[in-house]
Amino acid sequence: MDLSIVIPLYNEEESLPELSEWITRVMNENNFSYEVIMVDDGSTDNSWDVIERISANNPNFKGIKFQRNYGKSAALNEGFKAAKGDVVITMDADMQDSPDEIPELRRMIREDNYDMVSGWKKKRFDNRLTKNLPSKIFNAAARSISHIPLHDFNCGLKAYRRKVVKSIEVYGEMHRNIPVLAKWAGFRKIGEKVVEHRPRKYGVTKFGWERFINGFLDLSTLTFVGRFSKRPMHFFGLYGTLFFLFGSLSSLFLIIEKLTHKEYGLTNKPLFYIALAVMIMGMQLFLAGFIAELIARNAADRNNYLIERKIGIN
Ligand code: UDP
Ligand code: MG
């Protein structure tokens, strides 16, 4: 199968018929063998009935329905598990992403050898103040932290080599940071394509401005986890030791000073309080590292590596 198209959706009943017709048209024009996996993220409108109807007309359209709303990441993750195509495309259900981009995205994966290609909504049709500006800030932060040169991490329209989606787990709200997940899994060839973005025709947006704060916090988590989750002591231990050393040396200095200038008061010096605080913080950091280390030791995936190839070994 050439293509799996994964579409997470939550209350998008009006968009689905048009979207499915458009996708079908593009697939037929290009003679792709394909499947469309619509993941209904616990919609409370008639989305699921619409999916059943579409699927009855065209068996390439498949559906998964969650019992309740788990979020876009969960929906993508289920879609990824089910996907069978060589190239996996994700797109939003609200018709802000254009299916006409699919053939070129697929070509970039197959011929230009990208592991993953992310869409870039260069010209956006969203609210300027609540989305465009915060999005610029989030993307700049994401770029500088992850060293992945993308302009639009959170774009719903993306293409992946099948192996990539089978190697990553999208949990929580990590759908905004899938490029980072892919990079940590060892897929380094990440490309970008400017894609057409359209105004939302039906329904309403499901995300508010908090998305950028959450996205940034998730990014920090990912970066930290990626670097230190298997060796937390190398982070906490280092800073704990440095803090503690600085505190101890300052105390020593204060004691010597007190012994040599007897008239001098200890507790009216700022350094006294700084030394105290820093020593306590150092101990705390060290302890946090020690506990994290005990947890990492027991993590079920502590030795799960992604193996790319083997020779002579079953
Ligand atoms: N979505 C979802 N679960 C949710 C929220 C959103 O599956 O809990 C889907 C939604 O139906 C749409 C896509 O994720 O297909 C992107 O959402 P939306 O268009 O609201 O985001 P925006 O375009 O405003 O960034
Ligand atoms: Mg949208």
GROMACS .gro file of C-alpha atoms and ligand atoms in nm:
model
  340
    1MET     CA    1   0.000   0.000   0.000
    2ASP     CA    2   0.137   0.341  -0.102
    3LEU     CA    3  -0.028   0.568   0.149
    4SER     CA    4  -0.199   0.579   0.485
    5ILE     CA    5  -0.373   0.905   0.561
    6VAL     CA    6  -0.440   0.951   0.932
    7ILE     CA    7  -0.700   1.211   1.025
    8PRO     CA    8  -0.767   1.293   1.392
    9LEU     CA    9  -1.102   1.460   1.437
   10TYR     CA   10  -1.323   1.594   1.709
   11ASN     CA   11  -1.669   1.724   1.619
   12GLU     CA   12  -1.606   1.785   1.249
   13GLU     CA   13  -1.926   1.641   1.099
   14GLU     CA   14  -1.973   1.921   0.844
   15SER     CA   15  -1.623   1.896   0.699
   16LEU     CA   16  -1.592   1.519   0.657
   17PRO     CA   17  -1.801   1.462   0.341
   18GLU     CA   18  -1.619   1.732   0.141
   19LEU     CA   19  -1.282   1.628   0.277
   20SER     CA   20  -1.331   1.264   0.187
   21GLU     CA   21  -1.442   1.352  -0.167
   22TRP     CA   22  -1.138   1.571  -0.216
   23ILE     CA   23  -0.899   1.303  -0.087
   24THR     CA   24  -1.062   1.039  -0.306
   25ARG     CA   25  -1.021   1.263  -0.610
   26VAL     CA   26  -0.650   1.319  -0.543
   27MET     CA   27  -0.590   0.947  -0.479
   28ASN     CA   28  -0.765   0.842  -0.799
   29GLU     CA   29  -0.588   1.103  -1.012
   30ASN     CA   30  -0.252   0.969  -0.892
   31ASN     CA   31  -0.347   0.601  -0.894
   32PHE     CA   32  -0.233   0.552  -0.535
   33SER     CA   33  -0.327   0.246  -0.336
   34TYR     CA   34  -0.430   0.399  -0.008
   35GLU     CA   35  -0.625   0.389   0.315
   36VAL     CA   36  -0.771   0.678   0.510
   37ILE     CA   37  -0.785   0.619   0.884
   38MET     CA   38  -1.028   0.857   1.049
   39VAL     CA   39  -0.979   0.863   1.423
   40ASP     CA   40  -1.287   1.002   1.594
   41ASP     CA   41  -1.158   1.143   1.920
   42GLY     CA   42  -1.485   1.097   2.111
   43SER     CA   43  -1.694   1.340   1.905
   44THR     CA   44  -2.028   1.439   2.053
   45ASP     CA   45  -2.181   1.535   1.717
   46ASN     CA   46  -2.263   1.301   1.429
   47SER     CA   47  -1.906   1.264   1.303
   48TRP     CA   48  -1.905   0.886   1.355
   49ASP     CA   49  -2.227   0.837   1.155
   50VAL     CA   50  -2.072   1.036   0.874
   51ILE     CA   51  -1.758   0.819   0.887
   52GLU     CA   52  -1.971   0.502   0.872
   53ARG     CA   53  -2.149   0.636   0.568
   54ILE     CA   54  -1.826   0.734   0.391
   55SER     CA   55  -1.670   0.397   0.468
   56ALA     CA   56  -1.974   0.210   0.334
   57ASN     CA   57  -1.930   0.395   0.003
   58ASN     CA   58  -1.555   0.356  -0.018
   59PRO     CA   59  -1.386   0.078   0.183
   60ASN     CA   60  -1.051   0.258   0.163
   61PHE     CA   61  -1.193   0.481   0.435
   62LYS     CA   62  -1.158   0.324   0.779
   63GLY     CA   63  -1.252   0.452   1.122
   64ILE     CA   64  -1.155   0.424   1.486
   65LYS     CA   65  -1.375   0.582   1.752
   66PHE     CA   66  -1.263   0.663   2.104
   67GLN     CA   67  -1.505   0.619   2.390
   68ARG     CA   68  -1.432   0.975   2.500
   69ASN     CA   69  -1.217   1.272   2.401
   70TYR     CA   70  -0.853   1.183   2.466
   71GLY     CA   71  -0.688   1.456   2.259
   72LYS     CA   72  -0.519   1.490   1.922
   73SER     CA   73  -0.200   1.310   2.029
   74ALA     CA   74  -0.388   1.000   2.137
   75ALA     CA   75  -0.584   1.001   1.812
   76LEU     CA   76  -0.265   1.026   1.605
   77ASN     CA   77  -0.101   0.751   1.808
   78GLU     CA   78  -0.389   0.508   1.742
   79GLY     CA   79  -0.386   0.600   1.374
   80PHE     CA   80  -0.011   0.537   1.357
   81LYS     CA   81  -0.053   0.194   1.515
   82ALA     CA   82  -0.310   0.097   1.253
   83ALA     CA   83  -0.133   0.247   0.948
   84LYS     CA   84  -0.014   0.003   0.680
   85GLY     CA   85   0.105   0.235   0.400
   86ASP     CA   86   0.471   0.289   0.304
   87VAL     CA   87   0.421   0.662   0.357
   88VAL     CA   88   0.198   0.790   0.634
   89ILE     CA   89   0.036   1.133   0.600
   90THR     CA   90  -0.138   1.315   0.882
   91MET     CA   91  -0.381   1.598   0.822
   92ASP     CA   92  -0.646   1.789   1.011
   93ALA     CA   93  -1.010   1.717   0.942
   94ASP     CA   94  -1.124   2.077   0.919
   95MET     CA   95  -1.011   2.130   0.556
   96GLN     CA   96  -0.750   2.387   0.658
   97ASP     CA   97  -0.497   2.145   0.506
   98SER     CA   98  -0.521   2.071   0.136
   99PRO     CA   99  -0.511   1.709   0.010
  100ASP     CA  100  -0.350   1.844  -0.309
  101GLU     CA  101  -0.022   1.860  -0.115
  102ILE     CA  102  -0.016   1.482  -0.062
  103PRO     CA  103   0.152   1.368  -0.388
  104GLU     CA  104   0.447   1.605  -0.345
  105LEU     CA  105   0.486   1.515   0.025
  106ARG     CA  106   0.492   1.148  -0.072
  107ARG     CA  107   0.748   1.216  -0.343
  108MET     CA  108   0.977   1.392  -0.097
  109ILE     CA  109   0.973   1.086   0.132
  110ARG     CA  110   1.024   0.835  -0.147
  111GLU     CA  111   1.262   1.015  -0.381
  112ASP     CA  112   1.435   1.279  -0.172
  113ASN     CA  113   1.475   1.022   0.105
  114TYR     CA  114   1.334   1.229   0.388
  115ASP     CA  115   1.232   1.038   0.701
  116MET     CA  116   0.973   1.301   0.773
  117VAL     CA  117   0.843   1.614   0.600
  118SER     CA  118   0.656   1.879   0.793
  119GLY     CA  119   0.414   2.126   0.638
  120TRP     CA  120   0.480   2.497   0.678
  121LYS     CA  121   0.174   2.721   0.680
  122LYS     CA  122   0.371   3.018   0.554
  123LYS     CA  123   0.058   3.222   0.488
  124ARG     CA  124  -0.184   3.151   0.768
  125PHE     CA  125  -0.555   3.204   0.789
  126ASP     CA  126  -0.592   3.212   1.162
  127ASN     CA  127  -0.645   3.486   1.414
  128ARG     CA  128  -0.337   3.709   1.395
  129LEU     CA  129  -0.292   3.791   1.763
  130THR     CA  130  -0.391   3.471   1.940
  131LYS     CA  131  -0.223   3.231   1.699
  132ASN     CA  132   0.025   3.379   1.457
  133LEU     CA  133   0.247   3.572   1.697
  134PRO     CA  134   0.263   3.314   1.980
  135SER     CA  135   0.322   3.052   1.713
  136LYS     CA  136   0.627   3.242   1.586
  137ILE     CA  137   0.770   3.259   1.938
  138PHE     CA  138   0.702   2.891   2.005
  139ASN     CA  139   0.862   2.785   1.679
  140ALA     CA  140   1.170   2.999   1.737
  141ALA     CA  141   1.212   2.843   2.083
  142ALA     CA  142   1.157   2.494   1.945
  143ARG     CA  143   1.412   2.553   1.671
  144SER     CA  144   1.681   2.675   1.906
  145ILE     CA  145   1.625   2.401   2.165
  146SER     CA  146   1.587   2.106   1.929
  147HIS     CA  147   1.822   2.223   1.651
  148ILE     CA  148   1.564   2.109   1.396
  149PRO     CA  149   1.532   2.383   1.134
  150LEU     CA  150   1.151   2.386   1.098
  151HIS     CA  151   0.927   2.692   1.085
  152ASP     CA  152   0.603   2.524   1.183
  153PHE     CA  153   0.643   2.235   1.428
  154ASN     CA  154   0.273   2.216   1.502
  155CYS     CA  155   0.146   2.190   1.143
  156GLY     CA  156  -0.116   1.915   1.118
  157LEU     CA  157  -0.008   1.821   0.767
  158LYS     CA  158   0.299   1.599   0.779
  159ALA     CA  159   0.440   1.298   0.600
  160TYR     CA  160   0.642   1.012   0.747
  161ARG     CA  161   0.823   0.703   0.635
  162ARG     CA  162   0.625   0.417   0.793
  163LYS     CA  163   0.916   0.315   1.011
  164VAL     CA  164   0.912   0.654   1.182
  165VAL     CA  165   0.553   0.635   1.302
  166LYS     CA  166   0.606   0.280   1.421
  167SER     CA  167   0.907   0.389   1.628
  168ILE     CA  168   0.757   0.680   1.817
  169GLU     CA  169   0.486   0.708   2.077
  170VAL     CA  170   0.278   1.026   2.069
  171TYR     CA  171   0.138   1.074   2.419
  172GLY     CA  172  -0.002   1.361   2.627
  173GLU     CA  173   0.003   1.665   2.400
  174MET     CA  174   0.325   1.571   2.225
  175HIS     CA  175   0.169   1.603   1.878
  176ARG     CA  176   0.320   1.954   1.870
  177ASN     CA  177   0.666   1.809   1.910
  178ILE     CA  178   0.659   1.503   1.685
  179PRO     CA  179   0.967   1.625   1.492
  180VAL     CA  180   1.158   1.621   1.821
  181LEU     CA  181   1.028   1.271   1.902
  182ALA     CA  182   1.140   1.156   1.558
  183LYS     CA  183   1.481   1.312   1.600
  184TRP     CA  184   1.534   1.145   1.937
  185ALA     CA  185   1.434   0.813   1.780
  186GLY     CA  186   1.724   0.860   1.541
  187PHE     CA  187   1.547   0.990   1.228
  188ARG     CA  188   1.755   1.289   1.134
  189LYS     CA  189   1.648   1.370   0.781
  190ILE     CA  190   1.358   1.603   0.856
  191GLY     CA  191   1.237   1.827   0.575
  192GLU     CA  192   0.987   2.102   0.526
  193LYS     CA  193   0.741   2.195   0.255
  194VAL     CA  194   0.546   2.518   0.226
  195VAL     CA  195   0.181   2.414   0.218
  196GLU     CA  196  -0.139   2.595   0.138
  197HIS     CA  197  -0.337   2.687   0.446
  198ARG     CA  198  -0.705   2.765   0.420
  199PRO     CA  199  -0.952   2.935   0.652
  200ARG     CA  200  -1.167   2.702   0.858
  201LYS     CA  201  -1.490   2.653   0.667
  202TYR     CA  202  -1.702   2.470   0.924
  203GLY     CA  203  -1.692   2.423   1.299
  204VAL     CA  204  -1.462   2.590   1.550
  205THR     CA  205  -1.100   2.556   1.658
  206LYS     CA  206  -1.038   2.313   1.943
  207PHE     CA  207  -0.727   2.477   2.085
  208GLY     CA  208  -0.671   2.814   2.256
  209TRP     CA  209  -0.365   3.023   2.337
  210GLU     CA  210  -0.255   2.782   2.617
  211ARG     CA  211  -0.129   2.557   2.340
  212PHE     CA  212   0.194   2.754   2.313
  213ILE     CA  213   0.275   2.743   2.683
  214ASN     CA  214   0.192   2.373   2.695
  215GLY     CA  215   0.390   2.316   2.378
  216PHE     CA  216   0.691   2.490   2.524
  217LEU     CA  217   0.672   2.300   2.853
  218ASP     CA  218   0.641   1.973   2.662
  219LEU     CA  219   0.942   2.068   2.456
  220SER     CA  220   1.150   2.127   2.769
  221THR     CA  221   1.037   1.792   2.906
  222LEU     CA  222   1.130   1.619   2.583
  223THR     CA  223   1.472   1.780   2.566
  224PHE     CA  224   1.548   1.693   2.925
  225VAL     CA  225   1.411   1.342   2.898
  226GLY     CA  226   1.594   1.285   2.571
  227ARG     CA  227   1.926   1.384   2.719
  228PHE     CA  228   1.910   1.277   3.081
  229SER     CA  229   1.628   1.028   3.144
  230LYS     CA  230   1.871   0.737   3.136
  231ARG     CA  231   2.136   0.916   3.341
  232PRO     CA  232   1.964   1.177   3.562
  233MET     CA  233   2.254   1.193   3.805
  234HIS     CA  234   2.471   1.349   3.535
  235PHE     CA  235   2.243   1.652   3.546
  236PHE     CA  236   2.128   1.676   3.906
  237GLY     CA  237   2.449   1.545   4.049
  238LEU     CA  238   2.660   1.795   3.858
  239TYR     CA  239   2.459   2.100   3.963
  240GLY     CA  240   2.404   1.963   4.313
  241THR     CA  241   2.776   1.920   4.362
  242LEU     CA  242   2.858   2.263   4.218
  243PHE     CA  243   2.601   2.433   4.442
  244PHE     CA  244   2.717   2.244   4.747
  245LEU     CA  245   3.082   2.321   4.676
  246PHE     CA  246   3.011   2.690   4.631
  247GLY     CA  247   2.813   2.696   4.959
  248SER     CA  248   3.081   2.508   5.150
  249LEU     CA  249   3.365   2.728   5.024
  250SER     CA  250   3.169   3.042   5.111
  251SER     CA  251   3.102   2.909   5.461
  252LEU     CA  252   3.466   2.823   5.504
  253PHE     CA  253   3.561   3.174   5.397
  254LEU     CA  254   3.311   3.321   5.646
  255ILE     CA  255   3.441   3.106   5.930
  256ILE     CA  256   3.801   3.205   5.862
  257GLU     CA  257   3.699   3.568   5.845
  258LYS     CA  258   3.510   3.537   6.174
  259LEU     CA  259   3.813   3.375   6.341
  260THR     CA  260   4.055   3.641   6.221
  261HIS     CA  261   3.835   3.950   6.278
  262LYS     CA  262   3.659   3.874   6.607
  263GLU     CA  263   3.459   4.197   6.613
  264TYR     CA  264   3.293   4.104   6.280
  265GLY     CA  265   2.926   3.983   6.277
  266LEU     CA  266   2.854   3.671   6.071
  267THR     CA  267   2.478   3.693   6.027
  268ASN     CA  268   2.464   4.047   5.891
  269LYS     CA  269   2.654   3.945   5.579
  270PRO     CA  270   2.460   3.855   5.262
  271LEU     CA  271   2.712   3.584   5.179
  272PHE     CA  272   2.609   3.397   5.493
  273TYR     CA  273   2.252   3.359   5.369
  274ILE     CA  274   2.358   3.284   5.014
  275ALA     CA  275   2.594   3.012   5.136
  276LEU     CA  276   2.319   2.856   5.348
  277ALA     CA  277   2.061   2.860   5.069
  278VAL     CA  278   2.301   2.728   4.808
  279MET     CA  279   2.415   2.440   5.027
  280ILE     CA  280   2.057   2.334   5.091
  281MET     CA  281   1.971   2.363   4.721
  282GLY     CA  282   2.276   2.156   4.632
  283MET     CA  283   2.170   1.880   4.868
  284GLN     CA  284   1.817   1.890   4.723
  285LEU     CA  285   1.944   1.862   4.367
  286PHE     CA  286   2.170   1.574   4.458
  287LEU     CA  287   1.886   1.390   4.630
  288ALA     CA  288   1.651   1.453   4.335
  289GLY     CA  289   1.917   1.304   4.107
  290PHE     CA  290   1.960   1.003   4.330
  291ILE     CA  291   1.587   0.932   4.338
  292ALA     CA  292   1.556   0.986   3.962
  293GLU     CA  293   1.842   0.741   3.915
  294LEU     CA  294   1.659   0.476   4.120
  295ILE     CA  295   1.351   0.528   3.902
  296ALA     CA  296   1.549   0.513   3.576
  297ARG     CA  297   1.706   0.186   3.693
  298ASN     CA  298   1.363   0.029   3.720
  299ALA     CA  299   1.211   0.177   3.403
  300ALA     CA  300   1.073  -0.100   3.182
  301ASP     CA  301   1.226   0.057   2.870
  302ARG     CA  302   1.573   0.119   3.015
  303ASN     CA  303   1.729  -0.113   2.757
  304ASN     CA  304   1.487  -0.081   2.467
  305TYR     CA  305   1.692   0.038   2.173
  306LEU     CA  306   1.571   0.082   1.818
  307ILE     CA  307   1.779  -0.153   1.607
  308GLU     CA  308   1.815  -0.051   1.246
  309ARG     CA  309   1.983  -0.356   1.095
  310LYS     CA  310   2.136  -0.687   1.194
  311ILE     CA  311   2.357  -0.937   1.019
  312GLY     CA  312   2.390  -1.301   1.111
  313ILE     CA  313   2.163  -1.259   1.412
  314ASN     CA  314   1.801  -1.368   1.426
  315UDP     N1  315  -0.871   1.740   1.728
  315UDP     C1  316  -0.880   1.614   1.787
  315UDP     N2  317  -0.896   1.604   1.922
  315UDP     C2  318  -0.903   1.715   2.002
  315UDP     C3  319  -0.888   1.843   1.943
  315UDP     C4  320  -0.872   1.851   1.805
  315UDP     O1  321  -0.876   1.513   1.718
  315UDP     O2  322  -0.917   1.701   2.124
  315UDP     C5  323  -0.854   1.752   1.583
  315UDP     C6  324  -0.949   1.849   1.516
  315UDP     O3  325  -1.075   1.790   1.491
  315UDP     C7  326  -0.876   1.884   1.389
  315UDP     C8  327  -0.730   1.883   1.435
  315UDP     O4  328  -0.726   1.806   1.556
  315UDP     O5  329  -0.895   1.784   1.290
  315UDP     C9  330  -0.674   2.022   1.456
  315UDP     O6  331  -0.760   2.096   1.542
  315UDP     P1  332  -0.803   2.247   1.515
  315UDP     O7  333  -0.838   2.265   1.371
  315UDP     O8  334  -0.909   2.282   1.614
  315UDP     O9  335  -0.669   2.324   1.549
  315UDP     P2  336  -0.617   2.457   1.477
  315UDP    O10  337  -0.630   2.440   1.328
  315UDP    O11  338  -0.702   2.566   1.528
  315UDP    O12  339  -0.474   2.466   1.518
  316MG      MG  340  -0.767   2.376   1.217
   0.00000   0.00000   0.00000
